[in-house]
Structure formats: structure tokens, C-alpha cells
Amino acid sequence: MLDWLIIGAGVHGLHVAARLRRRGFALRLLDPHPRPLAEWDRRAEALAMTHLRSPLDQDLDVGELSLHHFSHAQPRLEPGVFAGPCRAPSLDLFRRHVEWIRARLGLDALLERGTATGLELVDRGVRVDSDRGSLVARRVILAVGPPQTCVPAWAVPIGGAALHVFDPEFDRSLPTSSAVVVGGGLSAVQLALHWARARPGATTLICRRPPPIAELDAASRWARPRCPWRFASIPLAGRLAMLDAETRRGSVPPRVAARLTRAQRRGSLRIVIGEIADGRRDAAELLVTLGDHSTLRCRRLALATGFAPNFERVPLLDTVTEELGLERGPLALPVLDERLRWHPRIHVVGSAARLSLGPLAANIAGARLAALRLDGLAAP
Ligand SMILES: Cc1cc2nc3c(=O)[nH]c(=O)nc-3n(C[C@H](O)[C@H](O)[C@H](O)COP(=O)(O)OP(=O)(O)OC[C@H]3O[C@@H](n4cnc5c(N)ncnc54)[C@H](O)[C@@H]3O)c2cc1C
């Protein structure tokens, strides 16, 4: 029997695996992809992301400031490798660091390919069934990532012609003529700037409001253990209100906001503030109607409308809830104890642990907070 089975080899699964590995536990990571962080890479590539948003001191290694030291140990760093006042690392540097952690701790050898379909309590452990067989562990960590992408109702009938940028079927080629990006946050802005660079003047960004400007997704105090500990002690409804107030939803860092303004001034990117009321195919084009009845035609349209705010219809969580009768709170989020236990043998990390870890739960900072909280890993 394994000591731990981690379901999901994304940012959260990988960081927790690194910590457990260092402590000598017998563990495996279960994920359908052939390597860890495959989803992260796919999303970053879809946006042509160059830098992370989070600071240099937030990385996936076990110790503190590992990425900082790793960058110093590089024989040569490309110009512009760090961005902004918090020195957000380039995606390339971050990836090289992750590869180094994986090799150093032998994490790839822990990966079992498969999608978990159900959990069953067995004698002193949990059996996890997947599409490729079963594994038994004393304890399981659900690190399954964000819920499904958010697709507005008007886009559903258009189907493949209006896909979410994080949809596996999304066409990553650059548009060859008029294009529209829908969405107001960092992903939408990054994609719109990428497309505008390739075809200046042919891309329009449609957003409800000008993106608010903020360096990080939430105040940096949320990355330190004390603030989330206090947060977890207040009643659930209060936590939800606090999450709402403290999350800088749809915000972009000042350096990206400046690029957006420059692109708009130069005329390479058009920004339309409004709410889309309808969208439909019209021969080879898409016709988008805004709330003020104005219309816009384009050949390509991408949704960068984020992830669903709630965890309803996340198949594995639904199965576990049903089979083990576990509690779900507001937004269908699992209700966890102070050690992120949903059940004495089942832990939850990542954005699904938001009600325990606060607004940075989904981020690298959240992965580090989660690892500290997990039973048996907590600081003495
Ligand atoms: C474009 C983008 C940029 C971001 N930039 C930053 C940043 O700079 N800094 C920061 O801190 N945060 C950033 N974030 C936020 C956060 O770090 C990422 O969203 C991160 O990918 C979340 O990691 P995760 O492990 O929760 O989810 P994921 O990366 O989605 O990984 C979850 C894994 O679980 C697997 N899985 C799901 N269900 C099952 C199942 N039933 N069985 C087996 N495996 C399963 C999936 O295949 C996947 O591999 C960014 C997010 C995005 C989208």
C-alpha cells in the first residue's frame, strides 16, 4: 500500500509530491498526461505567455528561494528574464527550474497514467479506481485543478467557432484576418496582445470594463501562512464574502496594462467595452451583437472568460461526495478541516481548497501553503 496517492500532476500535485518525496514517503501521482504540468504548459502556450505573474520567491521546490538561487547558478540569463517589481520569472526559467526539481527528486518516475473515476474506502486506506486500473494508498490528495472553463450562453450554439482558449480543441495558430478576443482578465489581454502583434489592426478585445490594474491576484499577505490560518477560522459565509472582496478578479499587472495602452494607441489593438448579447455564424464569419445593439464581424473568435466560479459538475468531486457523503459548502467547494482533510484519508489542495487557504489557493503560493498544512507535513 502506498503512503500517499496524489490525483493530479499539476502545479499543486507536483509541489506536494516534492515535499512528500523529500520526507521519504511511498507515493505516486496519478494523471492522464505523460508528464507533470502538462495542463499548465498547454494553457501558457495557448496565451504565448512569456512571464509568470507571481514573484520569484514563489516556486515549486521544497525549500525557500530555490528559483532565486537556481537563477544565480545559470551560466547566462537572457535579458528581461525578470519582469516587474516582484521580479516575476520568465516562463522559460520557471520551466527549467521545474525540470531540475523533477530530475533531482525523481518525480517523473512517480507518475502513473490514468484518470481517477472513483474512490472507495478499504481496510486502513483508500482504493482509487482509474480508467487504467486501481491503486491503494493510506491517504489520497485531490489536486485536480480548476473547475470547467466558463463559456457564455451565447457562445454555446456556435460551438467550435467560439472556443475557450483553454479548450483542448482551441486552434493555436495565429489569425490570418479579423479576430475577436472576449474576456476581461490577464488571459484575454495576453491573447489579444499576441494576436495584435501578429496582425496589427485586425484584433478586437471585447471586455465588460477596462481591466483593473494590480501587480498580483491578491495582496501578498495571503501568501504567508498566518493570514489564511485566521481566514479558515471564520464562518463559511464570511469566508466567501472575504474571498470576493480580496480577489482582484480580472486584474492585470501594470506592465501588461502599459502594453495594452500602447497597442491601443498605436492602433494595433482595438478595445470595445461592452457585454455581448448574442453571437452567431454568418457564412464564413461570426457576427457578434453587443448589449447596445452594435455589431461586430470577425473570422476568428476566442473566449478567454476564465473558469467557472463553482465546483458543481467536477466529476471526481461529485462521485466522492455521492459515495462517501462528504460535505460541500458555498460554490460546491469541499468543506475541509485545518489540515485540508475532507475525510480523515482524503485531502484537497488547489483552487478547490479556497475556503481554507484564501484567494491565492489556486496559485503557486497556495500550493506552498497547502503543503505546510497537510497532516504530517506541517511545520512543528
Ligand atoms: C495562464 C495561466 C497563468 C498562470 N500564472 C500563474 C502565475 O504566474 N503564478 C501563479 O502562482 N499562478 C498562476 N496561475 C494559476 C495556477 O498556478 C494555475 O492555474 C495552475 O495550473 C493550477 O494548478 P493545479 O495543479 O491546481 O491545476 P492543473 O494545472 O489544472 O493540474 C491539475 C491536473 O489534474 C489532472 N486531473 C484532473 N482530474 C483528474 C482525475 N480525475 N484523475 C487524474 N488526474 C486528474 C489534470 O489532468 C491536470 O494535469 C496561472 C494560471 C493560468 C491559467
Short mmCIF file of C-alpha atoms and ligand atoms in Angstrom, two decimals:
data_model
loop_
_atom_site.label_atom_id
_atom_site.label_comp_id
_atom_site.label_asym_id
_atom_site.label_seq_id
_atom_site.Cartn_x
_atom_site.Cartn_y
_atom_site.Cartn_z
CA MET A 1 0.00 0.00 0.00
CA LEU A 2 1.27 3.48 -0.89
CA ASP A 3 1.54 6.09 1.85
CA TRP A 4 0.08 8.74 -0.44
CA LEU A 5 -1.59 8.91 -3.82
CA ILE A 6 -1.85 12.36 -5.36
CA ILE A 7 -4.54 12.71 -8.01
CA GLY A 8 -3.41 15.38 -10.48
CA ALA A 9 0.17 16.24 -11.51
CA GLY A 10 -0.25 19.99 -12.00
CA VAL A 11 1.38 22.78 -10.01
CA HIS A 12 -0.26 21.60 -6.80
CA GLY A 13 0.21 17.87 -7.21
CA LEU A 14 3.86 18.34 -8.15
CA HIS A 15 4.75 20.61 -5.25
CA VAL A 16 3.08 18.37 -2.69
CA ALA A 17 4.79 15.34 -4.28
CA ALA A 18 8.17 17.07 -3.97
CA ARG A 19 7.57 17.68 -0.24
CA LEU A 20 6.38 14.15 0.43
CA ARG A 21 9.22 12.67 -1.59
CA ARG A 22 11.76 14.61 0.45
CA ARG A 23 10.28 13.09 3.58
CA GLY A 24 10.69 9.57 2.22
CA PHE A 25 7.04 8.60 1.80
CA ALA A 26 5.99 5.94 -0.72
CA LEU A 27 3.83 7.87 -3.16
CA ARG A 28 2.50 8.10 -6.69
CA LEU A 29 1.00 10.84 -8.83
CA LEU A 30 -1.98 9.85 -10.96
CA ASP A 31 -2.62 11.93 -14.08
CA PRO A 32 -3.73 11.17 -17.64
CA HIS A 33 -0.89 13.22 -19.15
CA PRO A 34 2.54 11.77 -19.99
CA ARG A 35 4.40 14.34 -17.84
CA PRO A 36 3.71 16.66 -14.90
CA LEU A 37 2.46 20.21 -15.52
CA ALA A 38 1.13 19.32 -18.98
CA GLU A 39 -2.05 21.38 -18.44
CA TRP A 40 -0.06 24.37 -17.19
CA ASP A 41 2.17 24.23 -20.30
CA ARG A 42 -0.80 23.92 -22.64
CA ARG A 43 -2.52 26.96 -21.12
CA ALA A 44 0.66 29.05 -21.08
CA GLU A 45 1.38 28.17 -24.71
CA ALA A 46 -2.16 28.99 -25.83
CA LEU A 47 -1.61 32.53 -24.50
CA ALA A 48 2.00 32.83 -25.68
CA MET A 49 2.73 33.72 -22.06
CA THR A 50 6.29 35.00 -21.57
CA HIS A 51 6.44 35.60 -17.80
CA LEU A 52 4.67 34.37 -14.74
CA ARG A 53 2.64 36.84 -12.75
CA SER A 54 3.80 35.59 -9.38
CA PRO A 55 7.07 36.70 -7.76
CA LEU A 56 10.43 34.95 -8.00
CA ASP A 57 10.18 33.69 -4.40
CA GLN A 58 7.12 31.55 -5.23
CA ASP A 59 8.34 28.35 -6.82
CA LEU A 60 7.60 24.65 -6.74
CA ASP A 61 10.67 23.43 -4.86
CA VAL A 62 10.71 22.28 -1.27
CA GLY A 63 12.99 24.92 0.26
CA GLU A 64 12.78 28.70 0.23
CA LEU A 65 14.08 30.89 -2.63
CA SER A 66 15.08 27.89 -4.74
CA LEU A 67 14.22 29.58 -8.05
CA HIS A 68 16.17 32.64 -6.95
CA HIS A 69 19.28 30.52 -6.26
CA PHE A 70 18.70 28.49 -9.43
CA SER A 71 18.69 31.70 -11.50
CA HIS A 72 22.00 32.75 -9.93
CA ALA A 73 23.52 29.38 -10.80
CA GLN A 74 22.67 29.76 -14.51
CA PRO A 75 25.75 30.47 -16.65
CA ARG A 76 23.79 33.05 -18.65
CA LEU A 77 20.37 34.63 -18.21
CA GLU A 78 18.58 36.13 -21.19
CA PRO A 79 17.81 39.87 -20.97
CA GLY A 80 14.38 40.60 -19.48
CA VAL A 81 14.27 37.29 -17.64
CA PHE A 82 12.53 39.00 -14.70
CA ALA A 83 9.55 41.31 -15.07
CA GLY A 84 8.03 43.92 -12.79
CA PRO A 85 8.89 44.98 -9.25
CA CYS A 86 8.37 41.49 -7.82
CA ARG A 87 10.74 40.02 -10.41
CA ALA A 88 8.24 37.63 -11.98
CA PRO A 89 10.37 34.96 -13.69
CA SER A 90 10.19 34.19 -17.39
CA LEU A 91 8.20 31.10 -18.29
CA ASP A 92 11.35 29.60 -19.72
CA LEU A 93 13.30 30.00 -16.47
CA PHE A 94 10.36 28.66 -14.44
CA ARG A 95 10.14 25.60 -16.72
CA ARG A 96 13.87 24.90 -16.50
CA HIS A 97 13.62 25.10 -12.71
CA VAL A 98 10.67 22.67 -12.67
CA GLU A 99 12.61 20.25 -14.89
CA TRP A 100 15.53 20.47 -12.48
CA ILE A 101 13.27 19.71 -9.47
CA ARG A 102 11.68 16.79 -11.32
CA ALA A 103 15.06 15.30 -12.18
CA ARG A 104 16.58 15.94 -8.74
CA LEU A 105 13.73 14.34 -6.84
CA GLY A 106 12.93 11.67 -9.45
CA LEU A 107 9.33 12.85 -9.66
CA ASP A 108 8.62 11.61 -13.19
CA ALA A 109 9.13 8.03 -12.04
CA LEU A 110 6.22 8.50 -9.61
CA LEU A 111 3.74 9.28 -12.36
CA GLU A 112 1.02 6.74 -13.10
CA ARG A 113 -1.02 7.50 -16.22
CA GLY A 114 -4.79 7.47 -15.76
CA THR A 115 -7.91 9.43 -14.88
CA ALA A 116 -9.35 8.72 -11.45
CA THR A 117 -13.01 7.79 -11.69
CA GLY A 118 -13.89 6.87 -8.10
CA LEU A 119 -12.62 6.42 -4.56
CA GLU A 120 -13.57 3.66 -2.16
CA LEU A 121 -12.58 3.24 1.49
CA VAL A 122 -10.82 -0.06 2.08
CA ASP A 123 -9.11 -1.51 5.14
CA ARG A 124 -6.87 1.32 6.50
CA GLY A 125 -6.73 3.05 3.14
CA VAL A 126 -8.44 4.29 0.00
CA ARG A 127 -8.72 2.48 -3.32
CA VAL A 128 -8.63 4.82 -6.29
CA ASP A 129 -10.13 3.47 -9.47
CA SER A 130 -9.00 4.91 -12.75
CA ASP A 131 -9.58 4.19 -16.41
CA ARG A 132 -6.32 2.19 -16.30
CA GLY A 133 -6.72 0.17 -13.08
CA SER A 134 -6.67 0.72 -9.33
CA LEU A 135 -4.18 1.96 -6.74
CA VAL A 136 -4.45 1.72 -2.97
CA ALA A 137 -2.97 4.32 -0.59
CA ARG A 138 -3.30 5.16 3.06
CA ARG A 139 -4.14 8.71 2.11
CA VAL A 140 -5.20 10.47 -1.04
CA ILE A 141 -4.73 14.09 -2.12
CA LEU A 142 -7.11 15.55 -4.67
CA ALA A 143 -5.14 18.06 -6.76
CA VAL A 144 -7.41 18.06 -9.78
CA GLY A 145 -7.13 21.72 -10.78
CA PRO A 146 -9.72 24.37 -11.55
CA PRO A 147 -13.33 23.54 -12.48
CA GLN A 148 -14.50 23.65 -16.10
CA THR A 149 -13.95 26.74 -18.23
CA CYS A 150 -16.63 29.39 -18.27
CA VAL A 151 -18.42 29.55 -21.65
CA PRO A 152 -21.09 32.27 -22.01
CA ALA A 153 -24.56 31.07 -23.04
CA TRP A 154 -24.46 32.93 -26.40
CA ALA A 155 -21.28 31.04 -27.40
CA VAL A 156 -22.64 27.54 -26.78
CA PRO A 157 -24.61 27.18 -30.07
CA ILE A 158 -21.62 28.44 -32.10
CA GLY A 159 -19.58 25.51 -30.78
CA GLY A 160 -16.17 25.01 -32.39
CA ALA A 161 -16.04 28.50 -33.91
CA ALA A 162 -16.04 30.17 -30.49
CA LEU A 163 -13.90 28.01 -28.26
CA HIS A 164 -12.34 28.85 -24.93
CA VAL A 165 -8.61 29.47 -25.21
CA PHE A 166 -8.05 26.67 -22.64
CA ASP A 167 -10.21 24.17 -24.54
CA PRO A 168 -8.00 21.30 -25.76
CA GLU A 169 -9.51 21.81 -29.25
CA PHE A 170 -8.64 25.52 -29.38
CA ASP A 171 -6.84 26.45 -32.62
CA ARG A 172 -3.49 27.91 -31.53
CA SER A 173 -2.49 29.18 -34.97
CA LEU A 174 -2.38 32.95 -35.41
CA PRO A 175 -5.42 34.51 -37.07
CA THR A 176 -4.97 35.49 -40.71
CA SER A 177 -7.73 38.11 -40.71
CA SER A 178 -10.18 39.85 -38.36
CA ALA A 179 -10.26 38.35 -34.87
CA VAL A 180 -12.02 38.95 -31.58
CA VAL A 181 -10.92 38.02 -28.07
CA VAL A 182 -13.67 38.03 -25.44
CA GLY A 183 -12.80 38.44 -21.77
CA GLY A 184 -11.51 40.96 -19.33
CA GLY A 185 -8.65 39.41 -17.37
CA LEU A 186 -4.97 38.70 -17.85
CA SER A 187 -5.52 35.71 -20.17
CA ALA A 188 -7.72 37.77 -22.52
CA VAL A 189 -5.27 40.66 -22.57
CA GLN A 190 -2.27 38.36 -23.19
CA LEU A 191 -4.01 36.59 -26.07
CA ALA A 192 -5.27 39.85 -27.60
CA LEU A 193 -1.76 41.36 -27.47
CA HIS A 194 -0.31 38.19 -29.01
CA TRP A 195 -2.78 38.25 -31.90
CA ALA A 196 -2.43 42.04 -32.34
CA ARG A 197 1.34 41.69 -32.63
CA ALA A 198 0.91 39.16 -35.42
CA ARG A 199 -1.74 41.15 -37.33
CA PRO A 200 -1.75 44.78 -36.18
CA GLY A 201 -5.15 46.40 -36.57
CA ALA A 202 -7.08 43.16 -37.09
CA THR A 203 -7.81 42.20 -33.46
CA THR A 204 -10.53 43.48 -31.13
CA LEU A 205 -10.68 42.81 -27.41
CA ILE A 206 -14.23 42.88 -26.03
CA CYS A 207 -14.42 43.28 -22.26
CA ARG A 208 -17.06 44.45 -19.80
CA ARG A 209 -14.79 47.10 -18.26
CA PRO A 210 -11.23 48.26 -18.64
CA PRO A 211 -9.14 45.67 -16.77
CA PRO A 212 -8.30 46.84 -13.24
CA ILE A 213 -4.58 47.13 -12.57
CA ALA A 214 -2.88 45.17 -9.78
CA GLU A 215 0.53 43.54 -9.51
CA LEU A 216 -0.82 40.27 -8.05
CA ASP A 217 -4.12 38.34 -7.91
CA ALA A 218 -4.45 39.21 -4.22
CA ALA A 219 -2.48 41.07 -1.56
CA SER A 220 0.86 39.39 -0.80
CA ARG A 221 -0.11 38.82 2.86
CA TRP A 222 -2.32 35.95 1.57
CA ALA A 223 0.82 34.09 0.53
CA ARG A 224 2.04 33.96 4.14
CA PRO A 225 0.64 31.24 6.43
CA ARG A 226 -0.80 33.47 9.16
CA CYS A 227 -3.46 35.25 7.09
CA PRO A 228 -5.03 32.05 5.64
CA TRP A 229 -4.96 30.41 9.12
CA ARG A 230 -7.06 33.26 10.52
CA PHE A 231 -9.28 33.19 7.43
CA ALA A 232 -10.02 29.48 7.96
CA SER A 233 -11.34 30.16 11.45
CA ILE A 234 -14.23 32.43 10.40
CA PRO A 235 -17.70 31.08 9.40
CA LEU A 236 -18.05 29.79 5.81
CA ALA A 237 -20.34 32.59 4.58
CA GLY A 238 -17.90 35.19 5.89
CA ARG A 239 -15.03 33.43 4.12
CA LEU A 240 -16.90 33.54 0.83
CA ALA A 241 -17.52 37.28 1.20
CA MET A 242 -13.85 37.78 2.08
CA LEU A 243 -12.72 35.78 -0.96
CA ASP A 244 -14.86 38.02 -3.13
CA ALA A 245 -13.50 41.18 -1.60
CA GLU A 246 -9.84 40.10 -1.59
CA THR A 247 -9.56 38.53 -5.05
CA ARG A 248 -8.52 41.04 -7.70
CA ARG A 249 -10.63 39.35 -10.32
CA GLY A 250 -9.83 40.19 -13.93
CA SER A 251 -6.90 42.40 -12.99
CA VAL A 252 -3.68 42.77 -14.98
CA PRO A 253 -0.20 43.80 -13.74
CA PRO A 254 0.88 47.38 -14.55
CA ARG A 255 3.47 46.20 -17.12
CA VAL A 256 0.77 44.37 -19.11
CA ALA A 257 -1.67 47.27 -18.73
CA ALA A 258 1.01 49.56 -20.22
CA ARG A 259 1.44 47.25 -23.22
CA LEU A 260 -2.32 47.23 -23.69
CA THR A 261 -2.46 51.02 -23.69
CA ARG A 262 0.45 51.22 -26.16
CA ALA A 263 -1.16 48.71 -28.52
CA GLN A 264 -4.43 50.62 -28.38
CA ARG A 265 -2.72 53.98 -29.00
CA ARG A 266 -0.76 52.60 -31.96
CA GLY A 267 -3.99 51.19 -33.39
CA SER A 268 -2.73 47.62 -33.44
CA LEU A 269 -5.45 46.53 -31.00
CA ARG A 270 -8.99 47.81 -30.67
CA ILE A 271 -10.74 47.61 -27.30
CA VAL A 272 -14.52 47.56 -27.09
CA ILE A 273 -16.14 47.90 -23.68
CA GLY A 274 -19.45 46.11 -23.61
CA GLU A 275 -21.38 42.95 -22.88
CA ILE A 276 -22.06 40.51 -25.71
CA ALA A 277 -25.76 39.76 -26.05
CA ASP A 278 -25.60 37.38 -28.99
CA GLY A 279 -23.20 35.66 -31.34
CA ARG A 280 -23.86 33.59 -34.44
CA ARG A 281 -22.26 32.25 -37.59
CA ASP A 282 -22.88 34.22 -40.76
CA ALA A 283 -21.34 32.36 -43.70
CA ALA A 284 -17.57 32.29 -43.11
CA GLU A 285 -17.78 34.98 -40.43
CA LEU A 286 -19.04 35.32 -36.89
CA LEU A 287 -21.46 38.11 -36.10
CA VAL A 288 -21.33 39.41 -32.54
CA THR A 289 -24.05 41.69 -31.15
CA LEU A 290 -23.39 43.79 -28.07
CA GLY A 291 -25.87 44.92 -25.44
CA ASP A 292 -26.15 48.36 -27.10
CA HIS A 293 -27.16 46.59 -30.39
CA SER A 294 -23.91 47.46 -32.13
CA THR A 295 -22.45 44.57 -34.13
CA LEU A 296 -19.01 43.30 -35.00
CA ARG A 297 -17.88 40.77 -37.60
CA CYS A 298 -14.81 38.56 -37.40
CA ARG A 299 -13.26 35.41 -38.84
CA ARG A 300 -11.83 34.11 -35.58
CA LEU A 301 -13.15 34.40 -32.03
CA ALA A 302 -11.56 33.24 -28.80
CA LEU A 303 -13.13 33.14 -25.36
CA ALA A 304 -10.78 33.97 -22.52
CA THR A 305 -13.55 34.04 -19.97
CA GLY A 306 -11.87 32.20 -17.13
CA PHE A 307 -13.03 29.21 -15.15
CA ALA A 308 -16.47 28.54 -13.70
CA PRO A 309 -16.74 30.10 -10.23
CA ASN A 310 -18.14 26.97 -8.67
CA PHE A 311 -17.20 23.32 -8.41
CA GLU A 312 -20.51 21.84 -9.48
CA ARG A 313 -20.13 19.12 -12.09
CA VAL A 314 -16.49 18.27 -11.38
CA PRO A 315 -16.94 14.52 -11.98
CA LEU A 316 -14.47 13.15 -9.42
CA LEU A 317 -15.64 15.51 -6.64
CA ASP A 318 -19.26 14.63 -7.42
CA THR A 319 -18.52 10.91 -7.25
CA VAL A 320 -16.66 11.25 -3.95
CA THR A 321 -19.43 13.40 -2.49
CA GLU A 322 -22.03 10.85 -3.50
CA GLU A 323 -20.13 7.74 -2.46
CA LEU A 324 -18.75 8.99 0.85
CA GLY A 325 -21.38 11.61 1.71
CA LEU A 326 -18.80 14.37 2.18
CA GLU A 327 -19.76 17.97 2.80
CA ARG A 328 -19.73 20.65 0.10
CA GLY A 329 -20.05 24.32 1.07
CA PRO A 330 -20.76 27.51 -0.88
CA LEU A 331 -19.96 27.23 -4.61
CA ALA A 332 -19.97 23.43 -4.11
CA LEU A 333 -16.47 23.68 -2.62
CA PRO A 334 -15.36 20.81 -0.35
CA VAL A 335 -15.53 21.74 3.34
CA LEU A 336 -12.11 20.89 4.77
CA ASP A 337 -10.58 20.92 8.23
CA GLU A 338 -7.47 22.84 9.21
CA ARG A 339 -5.23 20.13 7.66
CA LEU A 340 -7.18 20.26 4.37
CA ARG A 341 -8.89 16.95 5.17
CA TRP A 342 -12.24 16.37 3.50
CA HIS A 343 -12.24 12.94 5.08
CA PRO A 344 -9.63 11.51 7.50
CA ARG A 345 -7.94 9.85 4.50
CA ILE A 346 -8.73 12.35 1.74
CA HIS A 347 -7.15 15.79 1.42
CA VAL A 348 -7.89 18.54 -1.10
CA VAL A 349 -5.46 21.16 -2.46
CA GLY A 350 -5.55 23.80 -5.20
CA SER A 351 -8.47 26.04 -6.07
CA ALA A 352 -10.91 23.54 -4.52
CA ALA A 353 -9.29 24.36 -1.14
CA ARG A 354 -10.15 28.07 -1.47
CA LEU A 355 -12.41 28.10 1.57
CA SER A 356 -9.44 27.03 3.70
CA LEU A 357 -6.49 28.75 2.03
CA GLY A 358 -7.93 32.03 0.79
CA PRO A 359 -7.67 33.89 -2.52
CA LEU A 360 -4.25 32.54 -3.54
CA ALA A 361 -5.28 28.88 -3.08
CA ALA A 362 -5.06 28.15 -6.83
CA ASN A 363 -1.64 29.76 -7.22
CA ILE A 364 1.89 28.59 -6.55
CA ALA A 365 1.67 30.41 -3.22
CA GLY A 366 -1.41 28.29 -2.46
CA ALA A 367 0.48 25.09 -3.28
CA ARG A 368 3.16 26.08 -0.76
CA LEU A 369 0.53 26.94 1.87
CA ALA A 370 -1.26 23.64 1.27
CA ALA A 371 1.90 21.59 1.66
CA LEU A 372 2.53 23.21 5.06
CA ARG A 373 -0.98 22.39 6.19
CA LEU A 374 -1.10 18.78 5.16
CA ASP A 375 -1.15 16.39 8.02
CA GLY A 376 2.33 15.04 8.68
CA LEU A 377 3.96 17.86 6.72
CA ALA A 378 3.05 20.75 8.96
CA ALA A 379 5.87 22.69 10.48
CA PRO A 380 6.46 21.51 14.08
C1 LIG B 1 -2.41 31.01 -18.00
C2 LIG B 1 -2.23 30.91 -16.53
C3 LIG B 1 -1.16 31.54 -15.91
C4 LIG B 1 -0.99 31.44 -14.55
N1 LIG B 1 0.07 32.06 -14.00
C5 LIG B 1 0.30 31.93 -12.69
C6 LIG B 1 1.43 32.53 -12.09
O1 LIG B 1 2.20 33.21 -12.72
N2 LIG B 1 1.63 32.33 -10.77
C7 LIG B 1 0.79 31.58 -10.01
O2 LIG B 1 1.04 31.41 -8.83
N3 LIG B 1 -0.32 31.04 -10.54
C8 LIG B 1 -0.58 31.19 -11.85
N4 LIG B 1 -1.69 30.62 -12.40
C9 LIG B 1 -2.66 29.94 -11.50
C10 LIG B 1 -2.28 28.49 -11.14
O3 LIG B 1 -0.94 28.36 -10.74
C11 LIG B 1 -2.53 27.55 -12.29
O4 LIG B 1 -3.88 27.61 -12.64
C12 LIG B 1 -2.16 26.11 -12.00
O5 LIG B 1 -2.11 25.44 -13.25
C13 LIG B 1 -3.12 25.39 -11.11
O6 LIG B 1 -2.54 24.14 -10.84
P1 LIG B 1 -3.38 22.88 -10.45
O7 LIG B 1 -2.40 21.82 -10.11
O8 LIG B 1 -4.41 23.22 -9.45
O9 LIG B 1 -4.22 22.53 -11.76
P2 LIG B 1 -3.80 21.97 -13.18
O10 LIG B 1 -2.60 22.62 -13.69
O11 LIG B 1 -5.06 22.03 -14.00
O12 LIG B 1 -3.46 20.44 -12.89
C14 LIG B 1 -4.43 19.53 -12.48
C15 LIG B 1 -4.05 18.17 -13.02
O13 LIG B 1 -5.01 17.24 -12.51
C16 LIG B 1 -5.30 16.31 -13.53
N5 LIG B 1 -6.60 15.71 -13.23
C17 LIG B 1 -7.80 16.32 -13.18
N6 LIG B 1 -8.77 15.41 -12.90
C18 LIG B 1 -8.13 14.22 -12.77
C19 LIG B 1 -8.59 12.91 -12.47
N7 LIG B 1 -9.88 12.62 -12.26
N8 LIG B 1 -7.67 11.92 -12.43
C20 LIG B 1 -6.34 12.17 -12.64
N9 LIG B 1 -5.87 13.40 -12.91
C21 LIG B 1 -6.76 14.41 -12.97
C22 LIG B 1 -5.28 17.14 -14.80
O14 LIG B 1 -5.05 16.32 -15.92
C23 LIG B 1 -4.12 18.09 -14.53
O15 LIG B 1 -2.92 17.58 -15.05
C24 LIG B 1 -1.90 30.70 -13.76
C25 LIG B 1 -2.99 30.11 -14.38
C26 LIG B 1 -3.16 30.20 -15.74
C27 LIG B 1 -4.35 29.56 -16.36
#
